[in-house]
CSV table of C-alpha atoms in Angstrom, one decimal:
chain,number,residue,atom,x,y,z
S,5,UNK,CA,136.7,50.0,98.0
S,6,UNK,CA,139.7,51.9,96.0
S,7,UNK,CA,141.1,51.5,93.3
S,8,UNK,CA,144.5,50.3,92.9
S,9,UNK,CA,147.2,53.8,93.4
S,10,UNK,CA,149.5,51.2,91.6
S,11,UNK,CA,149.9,53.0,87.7
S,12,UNK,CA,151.1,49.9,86.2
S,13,UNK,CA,147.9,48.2,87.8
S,14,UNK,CA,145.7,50.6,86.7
S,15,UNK,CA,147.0,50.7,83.4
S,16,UNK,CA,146.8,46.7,82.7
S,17,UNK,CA,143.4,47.0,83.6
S,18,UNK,CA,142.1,49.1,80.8
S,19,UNK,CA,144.1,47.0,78.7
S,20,UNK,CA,141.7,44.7,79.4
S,21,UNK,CA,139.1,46.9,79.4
S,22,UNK,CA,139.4,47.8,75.8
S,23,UNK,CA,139.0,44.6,74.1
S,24,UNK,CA,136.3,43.7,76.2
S,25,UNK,CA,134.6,47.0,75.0
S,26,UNK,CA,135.7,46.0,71.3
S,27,UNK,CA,134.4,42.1,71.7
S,28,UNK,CA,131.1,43.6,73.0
S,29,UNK,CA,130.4,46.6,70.1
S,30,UNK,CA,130.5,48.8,73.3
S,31,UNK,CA,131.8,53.0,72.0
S,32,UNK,CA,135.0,53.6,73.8
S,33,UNK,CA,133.9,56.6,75.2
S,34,UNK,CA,135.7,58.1,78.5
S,35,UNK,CA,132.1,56.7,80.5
S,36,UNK,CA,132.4,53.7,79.3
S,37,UNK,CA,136.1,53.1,79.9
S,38,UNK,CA,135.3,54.1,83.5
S,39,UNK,CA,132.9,51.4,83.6
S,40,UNK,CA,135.3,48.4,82.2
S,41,UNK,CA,138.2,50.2,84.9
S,42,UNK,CA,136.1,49.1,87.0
S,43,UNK,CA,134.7,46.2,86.5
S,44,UNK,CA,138.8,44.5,86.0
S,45,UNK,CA,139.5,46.7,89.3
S,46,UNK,CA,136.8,44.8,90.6
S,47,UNK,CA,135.9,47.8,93.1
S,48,UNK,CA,132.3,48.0,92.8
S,49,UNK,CA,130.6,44.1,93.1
S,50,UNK,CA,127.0,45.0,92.4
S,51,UNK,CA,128.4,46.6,89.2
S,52,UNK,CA,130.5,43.8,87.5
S,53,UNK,CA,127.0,41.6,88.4
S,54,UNK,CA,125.1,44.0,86.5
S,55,UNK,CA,127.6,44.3,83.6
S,56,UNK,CA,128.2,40.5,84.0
S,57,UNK,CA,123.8,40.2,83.8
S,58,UNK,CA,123.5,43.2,80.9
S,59,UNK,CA,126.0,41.2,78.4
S,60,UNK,CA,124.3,38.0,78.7
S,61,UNK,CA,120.9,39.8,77.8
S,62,UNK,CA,122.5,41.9,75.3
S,63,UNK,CA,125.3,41.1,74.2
S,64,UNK,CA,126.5,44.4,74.5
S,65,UNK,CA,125.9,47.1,77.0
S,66,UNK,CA,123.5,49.8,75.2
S,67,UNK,CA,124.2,53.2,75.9
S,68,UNK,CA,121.4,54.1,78.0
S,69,UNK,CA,122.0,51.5,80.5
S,70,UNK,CA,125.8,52.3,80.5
S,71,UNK,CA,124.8,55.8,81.2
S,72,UNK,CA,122.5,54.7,84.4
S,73,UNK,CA,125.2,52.3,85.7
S,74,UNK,CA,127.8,55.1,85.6
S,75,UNK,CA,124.9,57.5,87.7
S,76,UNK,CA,124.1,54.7,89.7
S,77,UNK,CA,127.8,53.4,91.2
S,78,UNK,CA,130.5,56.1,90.1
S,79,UNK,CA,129.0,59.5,89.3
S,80,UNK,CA,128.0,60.6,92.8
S,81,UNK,CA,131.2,59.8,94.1
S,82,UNK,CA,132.7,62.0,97.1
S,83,UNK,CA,135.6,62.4,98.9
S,84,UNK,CA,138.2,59.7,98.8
S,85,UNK,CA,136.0,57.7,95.4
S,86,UNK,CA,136.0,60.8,93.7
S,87,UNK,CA,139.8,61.3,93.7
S,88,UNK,CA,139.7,57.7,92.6
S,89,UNK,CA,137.9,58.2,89.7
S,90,UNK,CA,140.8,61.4,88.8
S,91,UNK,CA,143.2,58.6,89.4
S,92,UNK,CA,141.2,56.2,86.8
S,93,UNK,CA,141.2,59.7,83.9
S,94,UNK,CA,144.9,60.2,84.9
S,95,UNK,CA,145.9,56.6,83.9
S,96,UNK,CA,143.9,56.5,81.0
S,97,UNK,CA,145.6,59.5,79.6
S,98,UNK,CA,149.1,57.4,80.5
S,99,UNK,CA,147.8,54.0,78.8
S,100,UNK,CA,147.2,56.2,76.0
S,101,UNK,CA,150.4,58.3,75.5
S,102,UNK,CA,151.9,55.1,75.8
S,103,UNK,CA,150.2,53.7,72.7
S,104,UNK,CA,150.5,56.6,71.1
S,105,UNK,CA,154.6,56.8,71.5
S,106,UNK,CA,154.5,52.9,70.6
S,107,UNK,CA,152.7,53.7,67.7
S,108,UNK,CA,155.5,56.4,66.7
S,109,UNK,CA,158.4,53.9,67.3
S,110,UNK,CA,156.9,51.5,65.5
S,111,UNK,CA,156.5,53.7,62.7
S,112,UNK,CA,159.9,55.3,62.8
S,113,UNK,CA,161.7,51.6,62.7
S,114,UNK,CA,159.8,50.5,59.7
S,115,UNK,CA,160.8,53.4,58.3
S,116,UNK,CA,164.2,53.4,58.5
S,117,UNK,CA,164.0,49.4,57.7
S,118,UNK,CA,163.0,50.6,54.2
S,119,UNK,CA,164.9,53.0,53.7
S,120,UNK,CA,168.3,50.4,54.8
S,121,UNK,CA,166.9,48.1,52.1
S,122,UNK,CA,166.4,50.5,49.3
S,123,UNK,CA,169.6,51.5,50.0
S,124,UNK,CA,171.2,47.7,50.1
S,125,UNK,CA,169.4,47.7,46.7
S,126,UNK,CA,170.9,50.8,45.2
S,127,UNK,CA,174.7,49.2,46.1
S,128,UNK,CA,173.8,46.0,44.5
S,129,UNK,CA,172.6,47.5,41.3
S,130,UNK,CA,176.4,48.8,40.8
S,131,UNK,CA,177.7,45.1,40.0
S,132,UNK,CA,178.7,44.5,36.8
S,133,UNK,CA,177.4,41.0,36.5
S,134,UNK,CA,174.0,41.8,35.2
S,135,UNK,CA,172.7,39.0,34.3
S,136,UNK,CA,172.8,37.3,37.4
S,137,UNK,CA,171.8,40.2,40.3
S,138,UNK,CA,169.4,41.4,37.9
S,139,UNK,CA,166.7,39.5,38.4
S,140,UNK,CA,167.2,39.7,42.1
S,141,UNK,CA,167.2,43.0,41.6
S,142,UNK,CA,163.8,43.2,40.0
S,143,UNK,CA,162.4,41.4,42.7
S,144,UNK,CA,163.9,42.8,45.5
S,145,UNK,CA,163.2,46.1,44.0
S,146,UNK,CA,159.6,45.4,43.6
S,147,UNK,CA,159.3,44.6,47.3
S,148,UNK,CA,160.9,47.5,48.3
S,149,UNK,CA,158.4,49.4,46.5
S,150,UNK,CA,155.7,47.7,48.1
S,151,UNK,CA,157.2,48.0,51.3
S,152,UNK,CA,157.5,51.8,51.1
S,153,UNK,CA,153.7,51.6,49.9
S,154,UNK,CA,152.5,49.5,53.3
S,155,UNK,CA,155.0,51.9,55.3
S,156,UNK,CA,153.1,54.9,54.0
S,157,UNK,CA,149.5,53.3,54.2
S,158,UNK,CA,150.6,52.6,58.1
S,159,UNK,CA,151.7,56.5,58.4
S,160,UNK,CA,148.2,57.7,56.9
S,161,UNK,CA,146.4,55.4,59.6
S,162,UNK,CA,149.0,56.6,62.4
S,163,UNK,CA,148.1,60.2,62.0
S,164,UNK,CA,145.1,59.1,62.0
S,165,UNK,CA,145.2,57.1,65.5
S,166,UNK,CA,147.2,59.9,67.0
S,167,UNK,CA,144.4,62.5,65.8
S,168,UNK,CA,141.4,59.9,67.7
S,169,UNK,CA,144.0,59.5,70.6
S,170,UNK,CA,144.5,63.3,71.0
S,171,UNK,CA,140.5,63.8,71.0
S,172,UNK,CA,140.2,61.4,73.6
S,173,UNK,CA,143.1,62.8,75.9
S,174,UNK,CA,141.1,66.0,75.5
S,175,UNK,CA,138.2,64.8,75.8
S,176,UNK,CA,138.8,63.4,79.2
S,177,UNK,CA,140.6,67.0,80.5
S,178,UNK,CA,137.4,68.6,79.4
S,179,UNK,CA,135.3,65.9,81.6
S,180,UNK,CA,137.0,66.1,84.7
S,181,UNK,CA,137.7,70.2,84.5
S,182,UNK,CA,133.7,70.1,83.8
S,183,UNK,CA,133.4,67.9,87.2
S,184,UNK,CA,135.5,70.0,89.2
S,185,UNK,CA,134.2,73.4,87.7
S,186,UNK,CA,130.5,75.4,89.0
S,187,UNK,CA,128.8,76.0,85.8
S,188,UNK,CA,127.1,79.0,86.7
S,189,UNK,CA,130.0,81.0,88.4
S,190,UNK,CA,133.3,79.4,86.3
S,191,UNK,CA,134.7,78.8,89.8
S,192,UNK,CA,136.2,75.5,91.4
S,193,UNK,CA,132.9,73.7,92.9
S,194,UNK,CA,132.8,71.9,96.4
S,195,UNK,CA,134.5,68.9,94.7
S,196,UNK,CA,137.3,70.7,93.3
S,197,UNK,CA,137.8,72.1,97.5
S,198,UNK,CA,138.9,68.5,98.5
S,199,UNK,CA,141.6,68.1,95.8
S,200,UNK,CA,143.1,71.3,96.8
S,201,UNK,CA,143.2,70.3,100.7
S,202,UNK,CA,144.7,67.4,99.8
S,203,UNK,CA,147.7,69.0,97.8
S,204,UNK,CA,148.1,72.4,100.0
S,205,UNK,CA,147.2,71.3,103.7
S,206,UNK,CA,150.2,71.5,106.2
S,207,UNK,CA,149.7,68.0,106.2
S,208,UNK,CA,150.9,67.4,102.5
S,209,UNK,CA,153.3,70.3,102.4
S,210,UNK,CA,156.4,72.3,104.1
S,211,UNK,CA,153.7,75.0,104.5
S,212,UNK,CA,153.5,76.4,107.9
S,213,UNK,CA,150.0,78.0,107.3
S,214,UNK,CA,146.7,76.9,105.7
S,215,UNK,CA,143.3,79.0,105.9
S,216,UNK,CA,139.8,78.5,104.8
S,217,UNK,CA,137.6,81.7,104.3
S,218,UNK,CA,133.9,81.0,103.8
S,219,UNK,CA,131.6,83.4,102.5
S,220,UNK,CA,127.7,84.1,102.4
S,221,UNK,CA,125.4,86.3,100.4
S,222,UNK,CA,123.8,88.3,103.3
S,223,UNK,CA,119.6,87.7,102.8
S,224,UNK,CA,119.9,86.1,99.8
S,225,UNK,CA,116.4,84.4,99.7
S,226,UNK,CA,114.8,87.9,99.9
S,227,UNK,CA,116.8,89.2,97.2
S,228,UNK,CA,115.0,86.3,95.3
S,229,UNK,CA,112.1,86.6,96.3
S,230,UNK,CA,112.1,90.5,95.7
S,231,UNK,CA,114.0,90.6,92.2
S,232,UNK,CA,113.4,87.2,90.9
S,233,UNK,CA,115.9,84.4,90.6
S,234,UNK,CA,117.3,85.2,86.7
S,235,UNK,CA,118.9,88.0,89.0
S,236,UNK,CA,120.1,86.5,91.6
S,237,UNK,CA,122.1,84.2,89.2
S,238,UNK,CA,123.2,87.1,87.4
S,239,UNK,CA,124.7,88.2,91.0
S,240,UNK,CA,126.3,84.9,91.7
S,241,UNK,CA,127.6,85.1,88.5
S,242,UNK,CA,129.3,88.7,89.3
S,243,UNK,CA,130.7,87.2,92.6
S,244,UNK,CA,132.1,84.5,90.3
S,245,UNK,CA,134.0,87.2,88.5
S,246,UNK,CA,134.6,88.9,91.4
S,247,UNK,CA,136.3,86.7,93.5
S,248,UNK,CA,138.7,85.4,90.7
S,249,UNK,CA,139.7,88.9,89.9
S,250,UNK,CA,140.0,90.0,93.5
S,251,UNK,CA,142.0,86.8,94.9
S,252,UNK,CA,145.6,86.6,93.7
S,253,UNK,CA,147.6,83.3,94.0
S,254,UNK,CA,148.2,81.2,95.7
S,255,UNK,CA,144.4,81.5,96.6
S,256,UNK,CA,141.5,79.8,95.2
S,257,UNK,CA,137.9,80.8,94.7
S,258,UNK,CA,135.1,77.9,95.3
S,259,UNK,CA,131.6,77.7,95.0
S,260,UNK,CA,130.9,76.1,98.1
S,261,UNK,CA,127.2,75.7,96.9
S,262,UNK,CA,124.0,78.3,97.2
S,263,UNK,CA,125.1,81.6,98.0
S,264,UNK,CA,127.8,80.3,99.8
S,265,UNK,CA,131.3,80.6,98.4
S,266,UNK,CA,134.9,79.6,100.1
S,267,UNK,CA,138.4,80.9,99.3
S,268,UNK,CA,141.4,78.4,100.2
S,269,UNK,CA,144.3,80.5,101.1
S,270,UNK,CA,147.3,78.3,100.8
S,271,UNK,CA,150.4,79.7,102.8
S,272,UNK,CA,148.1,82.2,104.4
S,273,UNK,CA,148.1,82.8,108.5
S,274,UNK,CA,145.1,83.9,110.2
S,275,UNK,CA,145.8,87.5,110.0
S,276,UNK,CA,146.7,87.3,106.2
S,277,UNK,CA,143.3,85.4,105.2
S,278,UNK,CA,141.0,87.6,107.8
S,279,UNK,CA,142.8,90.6,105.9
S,280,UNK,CA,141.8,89.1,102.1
S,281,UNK,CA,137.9,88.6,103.7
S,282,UNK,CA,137.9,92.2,105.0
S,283,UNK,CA,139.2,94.0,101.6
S,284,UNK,CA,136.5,91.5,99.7
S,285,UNK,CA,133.7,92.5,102.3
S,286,UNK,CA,134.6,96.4,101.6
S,287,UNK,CA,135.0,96.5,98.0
S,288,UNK,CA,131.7,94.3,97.8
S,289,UNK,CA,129.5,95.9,99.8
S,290,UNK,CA,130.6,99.2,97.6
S,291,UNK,CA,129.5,98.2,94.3
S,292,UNK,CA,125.7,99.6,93.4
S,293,UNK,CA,123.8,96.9,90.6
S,294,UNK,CA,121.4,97.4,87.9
S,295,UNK,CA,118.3,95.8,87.0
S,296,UNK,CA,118.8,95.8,83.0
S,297,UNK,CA,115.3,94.7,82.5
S,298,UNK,CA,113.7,97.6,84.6
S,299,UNK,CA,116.6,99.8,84.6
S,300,UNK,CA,116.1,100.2,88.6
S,301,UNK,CA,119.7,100.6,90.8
S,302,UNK,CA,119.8,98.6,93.0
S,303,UNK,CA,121.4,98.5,96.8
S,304,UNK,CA,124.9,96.7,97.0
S,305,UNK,CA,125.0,93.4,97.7
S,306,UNK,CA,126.9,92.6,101.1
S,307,UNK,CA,128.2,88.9,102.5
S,308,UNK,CA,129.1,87.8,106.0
S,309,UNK,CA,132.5,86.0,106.5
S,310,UNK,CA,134.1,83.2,108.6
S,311,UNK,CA,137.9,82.8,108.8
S,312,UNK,CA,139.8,80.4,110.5
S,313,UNK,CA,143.4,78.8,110.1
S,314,UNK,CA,143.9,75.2,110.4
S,315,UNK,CA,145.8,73.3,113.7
S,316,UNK,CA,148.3,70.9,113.4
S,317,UNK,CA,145.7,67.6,114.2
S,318,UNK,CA,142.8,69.2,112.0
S,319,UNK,CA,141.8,67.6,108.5
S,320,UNK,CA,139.3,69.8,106.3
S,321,UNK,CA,135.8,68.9,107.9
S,322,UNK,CA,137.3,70.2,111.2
S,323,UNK,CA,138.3,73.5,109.1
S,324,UNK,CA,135.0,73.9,107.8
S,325,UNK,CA,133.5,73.5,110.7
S,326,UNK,CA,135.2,76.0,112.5
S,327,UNK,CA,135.3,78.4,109.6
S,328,UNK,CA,131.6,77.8,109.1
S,329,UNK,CA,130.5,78.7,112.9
S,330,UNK,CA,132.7,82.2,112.7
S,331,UNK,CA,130.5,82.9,109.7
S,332,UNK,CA,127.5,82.4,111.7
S,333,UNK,CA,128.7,84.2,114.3
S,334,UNK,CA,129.3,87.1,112.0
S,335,UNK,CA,125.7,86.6,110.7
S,336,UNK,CA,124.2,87.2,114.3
S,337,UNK,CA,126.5,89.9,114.9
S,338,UNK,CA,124.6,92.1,112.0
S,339,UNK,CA,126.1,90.8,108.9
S,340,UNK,CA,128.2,92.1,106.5
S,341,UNK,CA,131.2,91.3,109.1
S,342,UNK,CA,134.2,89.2,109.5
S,343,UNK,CA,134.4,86.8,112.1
S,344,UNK,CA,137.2,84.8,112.9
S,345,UNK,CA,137.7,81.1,114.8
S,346,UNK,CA,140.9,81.4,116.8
């Protein structure tokens, strides 16, 4: 089931989410608004009866159990559900510039509303009649004063609000960067390869070319098994570095997963993206490594690639596929090549 792609939807139901999490002494964390999204999106049953089952028990929902429901129904989410839970970060960051340019309205008009009555006061206190305006004037005065008092108290806990709402907004960049991002390499992970198909495909754009480039550490396993895995991480880690220096925009480095790594080449024919796999296969396969434990050299490492432009009726599986079979084909031919799917 999805959730609503309607942003006024969306946003009305964490309005009711965030009550719910204040009635319940549940932290308003970016996990646990995900979890009251959905439960008033109603898009996971078994979910809302577990919530609906853990607040009778509890009264609340205690952290550890909001952590397992969140791993149970939303974390491993693929595909279509995981750009639904993007949607559900996106329209929390909206519901919460909203409130946080109500909050600055609000502020602004009271404002002004005491400075228009201090000002009202200031022309009554020229009459000449004293002693019948003046004890209006005292009180009215004394309001004022009061009022610019409250006004100020409301600023202090403003700029307060706006500093929890900005930590939040960041809060939730940082979480779905962290989702989309291979923590070993810095690259885009295998998630992160979906969201970009979706917004460069020559399905969702005027672009008469989209290419997929897959690569794969040649022998990787026995370069494990010979030099130990802290180095082979450190070499994933170079390749990291290495393919986001070496591929310009509009192209994207991803970690596909293991020792295999994919470069989506917006814009890019065939000929272009075989052309980007055959300069990172040269340059690669040229650069010598060193063992800073033992201080031995070590042989380049080389990687086998699969290339392959996508057809008019082809979604991403289909391009992965085809990209991934050229890459075996390049394997059996010897390795270190570049094979292409026409």
């Amino acid at each position: 089931m999805k959730f609503s792609e309607n942003s006024e939807q969306a946003v009305n139901f964490l309005r009711q989410a965030v009550p719910t999490m204040m009635q319940h002494n549940i932290v308003p964390n970016p996990l646990n608004y995900t979890l009251w999204y959905s439960y008033y999106s109603h898009a996971y049953p078994e979910l809302n009866s577990e919530l609906d089952r853990i607040i009778s028990e509890h009264t609340t929902c205690p952290p550890e159990l909001s952590e397992a429901l969140f791993i149970k129904h939303i974390s491993q989410l693929e595909g279509d559900q995981g750009e639904q839970l993007h949607s559900l970060q996106d329209a929390f960051a909206k519901l919460v510039g909203t409130v946080s340019e109500s909050f600055i309205q609000s502020a602004d008009h009271t404002s002004r509303f005491s400075e228009a009555v201090k000002h009202s006061l200031d022309e009554l206190g020229t009459q000449t009649d004293h002693n019948k305006v003046s004890p209006v004037l005292s009180k009215l005065s004394q309001q004022a004063d009061e009022m610019q008092s409250a006004n100020a108290q409301f600023q202090a806990e403003l700029g307060a609000a706006q500093t929890e709402i900005d930590n939040l907004r960041e809060e939730l960049t940082a979480t779905r960067r962290e989702a989309l991002t291979d923590p070993l390499t810095g690259l885009q992970n295998r998630r992160a390869l979906d969201a970009i198909y979706a917004k460069y495909s020559i399905h969702s754009t005027n672009n008469k070319h989209f290419a997929l480039v897959i690569m794969d550490i040649d022998k990787f396993k026995a370069f494990n098994d010979k030099h130990g895995h802290l180095l082979g991480d450190q070499i994933l880690q170079f390749i990291g570095k290495f393919l986001q220096a070496e591929c310009e925009e509009p192209t994207v480095p991803v970690r596909f997963g293991g020792e295999e790594f994919a470069i989506v080449c917006p814009t890019y024919a065939l000929s272009e993206a075989q052309a980007l796999a055959e300069k990172l296969r040269k340059k690669l396969s040229s650069i010598p490594f060193n063992n800073k434990r033992t201080g031995d050299t070590i042989a380049p490492v080389t990687a086998s690639f699969g290339v392959c432009e996508q057809k008019q009726d082809e979604n991403l599986m289909g391009i992965i596929e085809r990209a991934d079979s050229a890459l075996y084909a390049a394997k059996n031919a010897g390795r270190n090549k570049v094979e292409v799917s026409e």
